[in-house]
Tab-separated table of C-alpha atoms and ligand atoms in Angstrom:
chain	number	residue	atom	x	y	z
A	1	MET	CA	0.000	0.000	0.000
A	2	ASN	CA	1.382	3.401	-0.994
A	3	LYS	CA	1.627	6.087	1.637
A	4	ARG	CA	-1.743	7.827	2.143
A	5	ALA	CA	-1.773	11.590	1.640
A	6	TYR	CA	-2.078	13.869	4.659
A	7	ASN	CA	-5.536	14.842	3.483
A	8	PHE	CA	-6.920	18.160	4.791
A	9	ASN	CA	-9.453	18.667	2.012
A	10	ALA	CA	-12.546	20.681	2.932
A	11	GLY	CA	-15.014	18.459	1.058
A	12	PRO	CA	-15.146	15.932	-0.381
A	13	ALA	CA	-12.778	15.000	2.367
A	14	ALA	CA	-10.804	12.164	3.912
A	15	LEU	CA	-12.570	8.881	4.614
A	16	PRO	CA	-11.364	6.368	7.193
A	17	LEU	CA	-8.874	3.964	5.614
A	18	GLN	CA	-10.615	1.031	7.323
A	19	VAL	CA	-13.873	2.010	5.616
A	20	LEU	CA	-12.249	2.255	2.200
A	21	GLU	CA	-10.647	-1.135	2.687
A	22	ARG	CA	-13.890	-2.762	3.807
A	23	ALA	CA	-15.677	-1.265	0.835
A	24	GLN	CA	-12.915	-2.544	-1.432
A	25	ALA	CA	-13.216	-6.044	-0.014
A	26	GLU	CA	-16.947	-6.242	-0.765
A	27	PHE	CA	-16.950	-4.063	-3.871
A	28	VAL	CA	-17.453	-6.755	-6.507
A	29	ASP	CA	-19.442	-9.319	-4.558
A	30	PHE	CA	-21.647	-7.763	-1.917
A	31	ARG	CA	-22.745	-10.115	0.873
A	32	SER	CA	-22.379	-13.130	-1.450
A	33	THR	CA	-24.945	-11.904	-3.974
A	34	GLY	CA	-22.549	-12.076	-6.924
A	35	MET	CA	-23.163	-8.355	-7.519
A	36	SER	CA	-21.897	-5.059	-6.243
A	37	ILE	CA	-24.339	-2.986	-4.215
A	38	MET	CA	-24.504	-0.611	-7.188
A	39	GLU	CA	-25.952	-3.301	-9.402
A	40	MET	CA	-28.942	-4.403	-7.363
A	41	SER	CA	-32.497	-3.227	-6.944
A	42	HIS	CA	-33.126	-0.668	-4.255
A	43	ARG	CA	-36.366	-2.553	-3.609
A	44	GLY	CA	-34.548	-5.772	-2.774
A	45	LYS	CA	-33.950	-7.167	0.694
A	46	VAL	CA	-30.163	-6.758	0.573
A	47	TYR	CA	-30.136	-3.052	-0.192
A	48	GLU	CA	-33.033	-2.320	2.113
A	49	GLU	CA	-31.151	-3.902	4.986
A	50	VAL	CA	-28.195	-1.567	4.422
A	51	HIS	CA	-30.540	1.436	4.089
A	52	ASN	CA	-32.332	0.635	7.341
A	53	GLU	CA	-29.078	-0.166	9.117
A	54	ALA	CA	-27.712	3.264	8.195
A	55	GLU	CA	-30.804	4.951	9.574
A	56	SER	CA	-30.840	3.054	12.854
A	57	ARG	CA	-27.085	3.489	13.384
A	58	LEU	CA	-27.399	7.230	12.881
A	59	LEU	CA	-30.289	7.524	15.322
A	60	SER	CA	-28.494	5.361	17.840
A	61	LEU	CA	-25.304	7.455	17.627
A	62	LEU	CA	-27.488	10.493	18.327
A	63	GLY	CA	-28.883	8.890	21.456
A	64	ASN	CA	-32.050	7.258	20.072
A	65	VAL	CA	-34.110	10.335	20.823
A	66	LYS	CA	-37.785	9.489	20.273
A	67	GLY	CA	-39.832	10.913	17.415
A	68	TYR	CA	-37.107	11.587	14.828
A	69	LYS	CA	-36.839	10.243	11.292
A	70	VAL	CA	-33.797	10.076	9.008
A	71	LEU	CA	-34.158	10.941	5.315
A	72	PHE	CA	-31.542	10.091	2.687
A	73	LEU	CA	-31.933	12.707	-0.035
A	74	GLN	CA	-30.005	14.085	-2.997
A	75	GLY	CA	-29.070	17.536	-4.201
A	76	GLY	CA	-26.639	18.318	-1.397
A	77	ALA	CA	-27.071	20.596	1.570
A	78	SER	CA	-27.548	23.355	-1.014
A	79	THR	CA	-30.918	21.873	-2.004
A	80	GLN	CA	-31.929	21.892	1.664
A	81	PHE	CA	-31.418	25.662	1.666
A	82	ALA	CA	-34.545	25.839	-0.536
A	83	MET	CA	-36.389	22.679	0.478
A	84	LEU	CA	-36.504	23.731	4.119
A	85	PRO	CA	-38.422	26.993	3.603
A	86	MET	CA	-40.562	25.417	0.878
A	87	ASN	CA	-41.788	22.911	3.434
A	88	LEU	CA	-41.751	24.854	6.692
A	89	LEU	CA	-42.234	28.515	5.834
A	90	SER	CA	-45.942	28.922	5.335
A	91	GLU	CA	-47.966	32.029	4.505
A	92	GLY	CA	-48.021	34.553	7.347
A	93	LYS	CA	-44.904	33.110	8.981
A	94	VAL	CA	-41.360	34.374	8.997
A	95	ALA	CA	-38.166	32.339	8.765
A	96	SER	CA	-35.413	33.538	11.098
A	97	TYR	CA	-31.745	33.079	10.297
A	98	VAL	CA	-28.447	33.700	12.003
A	99	ASN	CA	-25.905	35.023	9.522
A	100	SER	CA	-22.620	33.555	10.695
A	101	GLY	CA	-20.732	33.374	7.396
A	102	SER	CA	-20.589	32.114	3.822
A	103	TRP	CA	-22.870	29.088	4.188
A	104	ALA	CA	-25.443	30.821	6.362
A	105	ASP	CA	-25.543	33.590	3.769
A	106	LYS	CA	-26.343	31.098	1.010
A	107	ALA	CA	-29.118	29.572	3.091
A	108	ILE	CA	-30.596	33.029	3.706
A	109	LYS	CA	-30.538	33.935	0.002
A	110	GLU	CA	-32.510	30.811	-0.874
A	111	ALA	CA	-35.056	31.331	1.898
A	112	LYS	CA	-35.688	34.870	0.616
A	113	LEU	CA	-36.767	33.372	-2.700
A	114	ILE	CA	-39.439	31.371	-0.919
A	115	GLY	CA	-40.938	33.636	1.736
A	116	LYS	CA	-40.548	36.195	4.466
A	117	THR	CA	-37.059	35.885	5.886
A	118	ASN	CA	-35.480	37.717	8.769
A	119	VAL	CA	-31.824	37.839	9.845
A	120	VAL	CA	-31.978	38.012	13.633
A	121	ALA	CA	-28.233	38.096	14.319
A	122	SER	CA	-25.118	38.539	12.229
A	123	SER	CA	-21.371	38.675	12.668
A	124	GLU	CA	-20.813	40.348	9.313
A	125	ALA	CA	-19.476	43.473	11.061
A	126	ASN	CA	-16.406	41.542	12.161
A	127	LYS	CA	-16.050	39.668	8.877
A	128	PHE	CA	-17.666	36.566	10.368
A	129	MET	CA	-14.682	35.903	12.591
A	130	SER	CA	-17.017	34.894	15.422
A	131	ILE	CA	-20.375	33.240	15.969
A	132	PRO	CA	-22.955	35.997	16.616
A	133	ASP	CA	-24.103	36.562	20.175
A	134	LEU	CA	-27.642	35.224	20.413
A	135	SER	CA	-28.417	36.163	24.009
A	136	ASN	CA	-30.637	39.111	23.024
A	137	VAL	CA	-32.446	37.507	20.116
A	138	GLN	CA	-36.225	37.694	20.403
A	139	LEU	CA	-38.269	35.480	18.126
A	140	SER	CA	-41.790	36.632	17.293
A	141	ASP	CA	-44.786	34.314	17.497
A	142	GLU	CA	-44.910	34.188	13.694
A	143	THR	CA	-41.472	32.568	13.524
A	144	ALA	CA	-41.574	29.355	11.496
A	145	TYR	CA	-38.101	28.298	12.624
A	146	LEU	CA	-34.663	29.580	13.552
A	147	HIS	CA	-31.852	28.432	11.265
A	148	VAL	CA	-28.238	28.167	12.402
A	149	THR	CA	-25.108	26.920	10.633
A	150	SER	CA	-23.388	24.926	13.353
A	151	ASN	CA	-19.956	25.138	11.738
A	152	GLU	CA	-18.881	27.682	9.139
A	153	THR	CA	-16.595	25.605	6.945
A	154	ILE	CA	-14.991	28.515	5.097
A	155	GLU	CA	-14.358	30.973	7.953
A	156	GLY	CA	-13.582	28.286	10.546
A	157	THR	CA	-16.105	29.203	13.250
A	158	GLN	CA	-18.367	26.911	15.247
A	159	TYR	CA	-21.159	27.245	17.785
A	160	GLN	CA	-20.034	26.213	21.251
A	161	GLN	CA	-23.655	25.944	22.365
A	162	PHE	CA	-26.992	26.189	20.644
A	163	PRO	CA	-29.807	28.602	21.522
A	164	ASP	CA	-32.893	27.415	23.365
A	165	THR	CA	-35.780	28.287	21.059
A	166	GLY	CA	-38.571	26.773	23.137
A	167	ASN	CA	-41.485	25.746	20.904
A	168	ILE	CA	-39.975	27.272	17.777
A	169	PRO	CA	-38.121	24.614	15.777
A	170	LEU	CA	-34.357	25.072	15.705
A	171	ILE	CA	-32.853	24.022	12.368
A	172	GLY	CA	-29.170	23.217	11.971
A	173	ASP	CA	-27.044	23.022	8.855
A	174	MET	CA	-24.499	20.580	10.284
A	175	SER	CA	-22.807	19.702	7.015
A	176	SER	CA	-19.293	20.220	8.312
A	177	ASP	CA	-19.540	19.060	11.912
A	178	ILE	CA	-22.252	16.413	12.188
A	179	LEU	CA	-21.117	13.514	14.407
A	180	SER	CA	-17.936	15.338	15.379
A	181	ARG	CA	-19.049	16.040	18.961
A	182	GLN	CA	-21.847	15.363	21.365
A	183	PHE	CA	-24.983	17.478	21.193
A	184	ASP	CA	-28.605	17.126	22.185
A	185	LEU	CA	-30.715	16.307	19.128
A	186	ASN	CA	-33.796	17.156	21.203
A	187	GLN	CA	-32.886	20.838	20.921
A	188	PHE	CA	-33.425	20.665	17.176
A	189	GLY	CA	-36.505	20.312	15.015
A	190	LEU	CA	-34.412	19.373	11.998
A	191	ILE	CA	-30.756	19.049	11.092
A	192	TYR	CA	-29.229	18.377	7.700
A	193	ALA	CA	-25.832	17.646	6.208
A	194	GLY	CA	-24.283	16.841	2.864
A	195	ALA	CA	-22.400	13.609	3.536
A	196	GLN	CA	-19.068	14.474	1.953
A	197	LYS	CA	-17.433	16.087	4.982
A	198	ASN	CA	-18.105	13.904	7.993
A	199	LEU	CA	-20.424	11.115	6.892
A	200	GLY	CA	-19.210	9.517	3.699
A	201	PRO	CA	-18.900	10.297	0.007
A	202	SER	CA	-20.868	12.967	-1.828
A	203	GLY	CA	-24.202	12.034	-3.375
A	204	VAL	CA	-26.365	11.679	-0.308
A	205	THR	CA	-27.739	14.370	1.984
A	206	VAL	CA	-28.928	13.383	5.418
A	207	VAL	CA	-31.927	15.082	7.026
A	208	ILE	CA	-32.883	14.178	10.577
A	209	ALA	CA	-36.168	15.685	11.664
A	210	ARG	CA	-38.858	15.529	14.252
A	211	GLU	CA	-41.598	13.545	12.562
A	212	GLU	CA	-44.321	16.146	13.033
A	213	LEU	CA	-42.272	18.658	10.998
A	214	ILE	CA	-42.020	16.456	7.927
A	215	ASN	CA	-45.208	14.402	7.825
A	216	ASP	CA	-47.435	17.009	6.209
A	217	SER	CA	-45.812	19.180	3.537
A	218	PRO	CA	-47.754	21.751	1.478
A	219	LYS	CA	-49.429	20.087	-1.531
A	220	ASN	CA	-48.305	22.711	-4.051
A	221	ILE	CA	-44.620	21.749	-3.758
A	222	PRO	CA	-43.235	19.348	-6.386
A	223	THR	CA	-43.302	15.766	-5.139
A	224	MET	CA	-39.530	15.304	-4.889
A	225	LEU	CA	-39.121	18.491	-2.857
A	226	ARG	CA	-41.682	17.534	-0.228
A	227	TYR	CA	-40.319	16.102	2.992
A	228	ASN	CA	-43.442	13.988	3.459
A	229	THR	CA	-42.825	12.180	0.150
A	230	HIS	CA	-39.548	10.849	1.494
A	231	PHE	CA	-40.849	10.417	5.020
A	232	SER	CA	-43.781	8.243	4.045
A	233	ASN	CA	-41.661	6.176	1.626
A	234	ASN	CA	-38.677	5.624	3.951
A	235	SER	CA	-36.506	7.608	1.472
A	236	LEU	CA	-37.316	5.014	-1.199
A	237	TYR	CA	-39.844	6.992	-3.224
A	238	ASN	CA	-37.375	6.984	-6.088
A	239	THR	CA	-33.949	5.416	-6.559
A	240	PRO	CA	-31.740	6.414	-3.639
A	241	PRO	CA	-27.985	7.031	-3.980
A	242	ALA	CA	-27.405	3.433	-2.942
A	243	PHE	CA	-23.619	3.314	-2.934
A	244	SER	CA	-23.358	6.545	-0.941
A	245	VAL	CA	-25.853	5.297	1.642
A	246	TYR	CA	-23.862	2.066	1.932
A	247	MET	CA	-20.673	4.082	2.518
A	248	VAL	CA	-22.418	6.199	5.152
A	249	ASN	CA	-23.405	2.990	6.936
A	250	GLU	CA	-19.769	1.864	6.921
A	251	VAL	CA	-18.584	5.239	8.230
A	252	LEU	CA	-21.188	5.019	11.003
A	253	LYS	CA	-19.851	1.584	11.985
A	254	TRP	CA	-16.406	3.156	12.179
A	255	VAL	CA	-17.714	6.006	14.356
A	256	GLU	CA	-19.179	3.402	16.708
A	257	GLU	CA	-15.760	1.744	16.874
A	258	GLN	CA	-14.191	5.077	17.885
A	259	GLY	CA	-16.455	5.153	20.948
A	260	GLY	CA	-19.384	6.975	19.385
A	261	LEU	CA	-19.695	10.732	19.637
A	262	GLU	CA	-18.029	10.859	23.033
A	263	GLY	CA	-14.954	9.002	21.784
A	264	ILE	CA	-14.764	10.895	18.524
A	265	GLU	CA	-15.118	14.277	20.249
A	266	LYS	CA	-12.153	13.503	22.511
A	267	ILE	CA	-9.957	12.684	19.531
A	268	ASN	CA	-11.196	15.695	17.567
A	269	ARG	CA	-10.456	18.082	20.431
A	270	LYS	CA	-6.932	16.695	20.768
A	271	LYS	CA	-6.367	17.080	17.032
A	272	ALA	CA	-7.588	20.686	17.031
A	273	GLU	CA	-5.609	21.571	20.153
A	274	LEU	CA	-2.406	20.353	18.548
A	275	ILE	CA	-2.776	22.762	15.628
A	276	TYR	CA	-4.213	25.725	17.550
A	277	ASP	CA	-1.363	25.399	20.070
A	278	THR	CA	1.140	25.525	17.234
A	279	ILE	CA	-0.522	28.719	15.976
A	280	ASP	CA	-0.779	30.332	19.417
A	281	ASN	CA	2.786	29.460	20.433
A	282	SER	CA	4.371	30.751	17.233
A	283	GLY	CA	4.993	34.254	18.573
A	284	GLY	CA	2.874	35.794	15.807
A	285	PHE	CA	4.399	33.860	12.903
A	286	TYR	CA	1.028	32.126	12.504
A	287	ARG	CA	-2.194	33.943	13.318
A	288	GLY	CA	-5.659	32.509	13.890
A	289	PRO	CA	-8.117	35.175	12.669
A	290	VAL	CA	-11.154	33.636	14.409
A	291	GLU	CA	-12.117	34.786	17.913
A	292	VAL	CA	-10.894	32.163	20.356
A	293	GLY	CA	-14.381	31.465	21.744
A	294	SER	CA	-15.745	30.698	18.257
A	295	ARG	CA	-12.946	28.496	16.954
A	296	SER	CA	-13.953	25.444	14.997
A	297	ILE	CA	-12.538	22.031	15.821
A	298	MET	CA	-13.257	20.943	12.238
A	299	ASN	CA	-11.896	23.714	10.008
A	300	ILE	CA	-8.859	25.523	11.353
A	301	THR	CA	-8.137	28.750	9.495
A	302	PHE	CA	-4.831	30.544	9.895
A	303	ARG	CA	-2.698	33.205	8.293
A	304	LEU	CA	0.943	33.975	7.822
A	305	THR	CA	2.397	37.475	7.749
A	306	SER	CA	2.199	37.791	3.961
A	307	GLU	CA	0.436	36.166	1.047
A	308	GLU	CA	3.796	35.370	-0.421
A	309	LEU	CA	4.732	33.363	2.634
A	310	GLU	CA	1.337	31.636	2.528
A	311	ASN	CA	1.971	30.563	-1.050
A	312	GLN	CA	5.384	29.288	-0.037
A	313	PHE	CA	3.760	27.339	2.814
A	314	ILE	CA	1.342	25.668	0.403
A	315	LYS	CA	4.090	24.827	-2.030
A	316	GLU	CA	6.378	23.264	0.559
A	317	SER	CA	3.535	21.459	2.318
A	318	GLU	CA	2.511	19.850	-0.964
A	319	GLN	CA	6.054	18.636	-1.490
A	320	GLU	CA	5.814	16.954	1.918
A	321	GLY	CA	2.580	15.121	1.058
A	322	PHE	CA	0.023	17.530	2.559
A	323	VAL	CA	-3.149	18.118	0.567
A	324	GLY	CA	-5.878	20.761	0.788
A	325	LEU	CA	-4.312	23.395	3.036
A	326	LYS	CA	-5.169	26.369	0.847
A	327	GLY	CA	-7.936	28.518	2.318
A	328	HIS	CA	-11.208	28.961	0.423
A	329	ARG	CA	-10.772	31.322	-2.524
A	330	SER	CA	-13.273	33.779	-1.027
A	331	VAL	CA	-11.252	34.381	2.166
A	332	GLY	CA	-7.675	33.378	1.292
A	333	GLY	CA	-5.138	32.264	3.872
A	334	LEU	CA	-4.757	28.689	4.998
A	335	ARG	CA	-7.198	26.099	6.259
A	336	ALA	CA	-6.776	22.645	7.701
A	337	SER	CA	-10.026	20.674	7.605
A	338	ILE	CA	-9.671	18.006	10.251
A	339	TYR	CA	-12.938	16.106	10.021
A	340	ASN	CA	-13.566	12.867	11.920
A	341	ALA	CA	-11.669	10.719	9.430
A	342	VAL	CA	-8.468	12.780	9.477
A	343	PRO	CA	-6.153	10.759	11.732
A	344	TYR	CA	-4.372	12.232	14.742
A	345	GLU	CA	-1.108	11.304	13.020
A	346	SER	CA	-1.905	13.627	10.091
A	347	CYS	CA	-2.509	16.495	12.515
A	348	LYS	CA	0.732	15.711	14.346
A	349	ALA	CA	2.567	15.709	11.026
A	350	LEU	CA	1.002	19.080	10.161
A	351	ALA	CA	1.931	20.602	13.527
A	352	ASP	CA	5.501	19.357	13.045
A	353	PHE	CA	5.609	20.727	9.520
A	354	MET	CA	4.331	24.106	10.738
A	355	SER	CA	7.089	24.279	13.372
A	356	HIS	CA	9.677	23.290	10.802
A	357	PHE	CA	8.405	25.877	8.334
A	358	GLN	CA	8.631	28.558	10.995
A	359	LYS	CA	12.227	27.577	11.772
A	360	THR	CA	13.247	27.867	8.136
A	361	HIS	CA	11.235	31.027	7.303
A	362	GLY	CA	10.707	32.796	10.650
B	1	PLP	C1	-20.293	22.088	2.168
B	1	PLP	C2	-21.376	22.789	2.868
B	1	PLP	C3	-22.621	23.020	2.279
B	1	PLP	C4	-22.923	22.645	0.847
B	1	PLP	O1	-23.026	21.283	0.707
B	1	PLP	P1	-23.386	20.620	-0.712
B	1	PLP	O2	-23.674	19.208	-0.303
B	1	PLP	O3	-22.191	20.764	-1.583
B	1	PLP	O4	-24.567	21.312	-1.257
B	1	PLP	C5	-23.598	23.651	3.032
B	1	PLP	N1	-23.361	24.031	4.285
B	1	PLP	C6	-22.167	23.835	4.893
B	1	PLP	C7	-21.975	24.282	6.305
B	1	PLP	C8	-21.142	23.206	4.203
B	1	PLP	O5	-19.961	23.013	4.795
């Protein structure tokens, strides 16, 4: 086996090697059927078992909270930006959003196309380098839901705690930090995530929702965009992204083996600490632009003292086998995405490389 890259890609992102190897082992002949899982009917017993396994594993990792249903959809988290208000923002209601950065902003723009949308808090004034303070947010009785982006993948910020919205459903775009730490699903009416950061390959989008929010969608929405279509058909109304769902199930098995969310959170915090410590102890050579209290443990953004030096960093890191450390084109700088599947060893190697780079260029 060739050396694996130190993969810090933002998405699609690293998958656990064990999962890739398991998938490889059963790629051609799945569970002794003489077929790959991509070649069989999604109505057959074999696929349906995988599909249902993935759902029950996900719910169990989230604490088996009663009354929630998992949907396996397509179109990415970006489709959820529209599907959510189409289903939940009815006439006379207002959708409330927290604008915490690039992804929240996209969600807001889509909601505005559908209905009355209100930004109740924003950190735009400080270039989204923190999660907005929500302590003074008042939600009116007409509020359909409050939408938050639990982790801003591009800026590198993350909620440390979620607001208590009482009877108003809290909605979370958790695309870049789902299953990375413990949280109380009960606080949320609905969460969603494109799989390609923390759950598996691209091609499937996971929605986890309180059943009463998704069992009765407005009739004037196209069939495929109605939550209740997928709810009442166990996400098998049409052909699901079978291979992606299978991979998600394998990733979930791997998460269980890491000790579930509690185990994975411990590892993730250690990984993040290693890199943030390197930044903070560099005497200003590296700089973390995000406010300390809003730092993400999934996407670590950092800067050097000049763009020239940043380009040099990328160049040398690539020569050493590091992948994906360039910041998003919209914000520049550097970013290490250290999702669940990025091993501690990769983070250690990055921290060592950063120290070495400082010695030779500081
Ligand atoms: C990547 C990402 C998205 C977009 O996901 P797609 O599946 O590509 O549509 C949305 N929100 C967040 C927070 C993301 O990180």
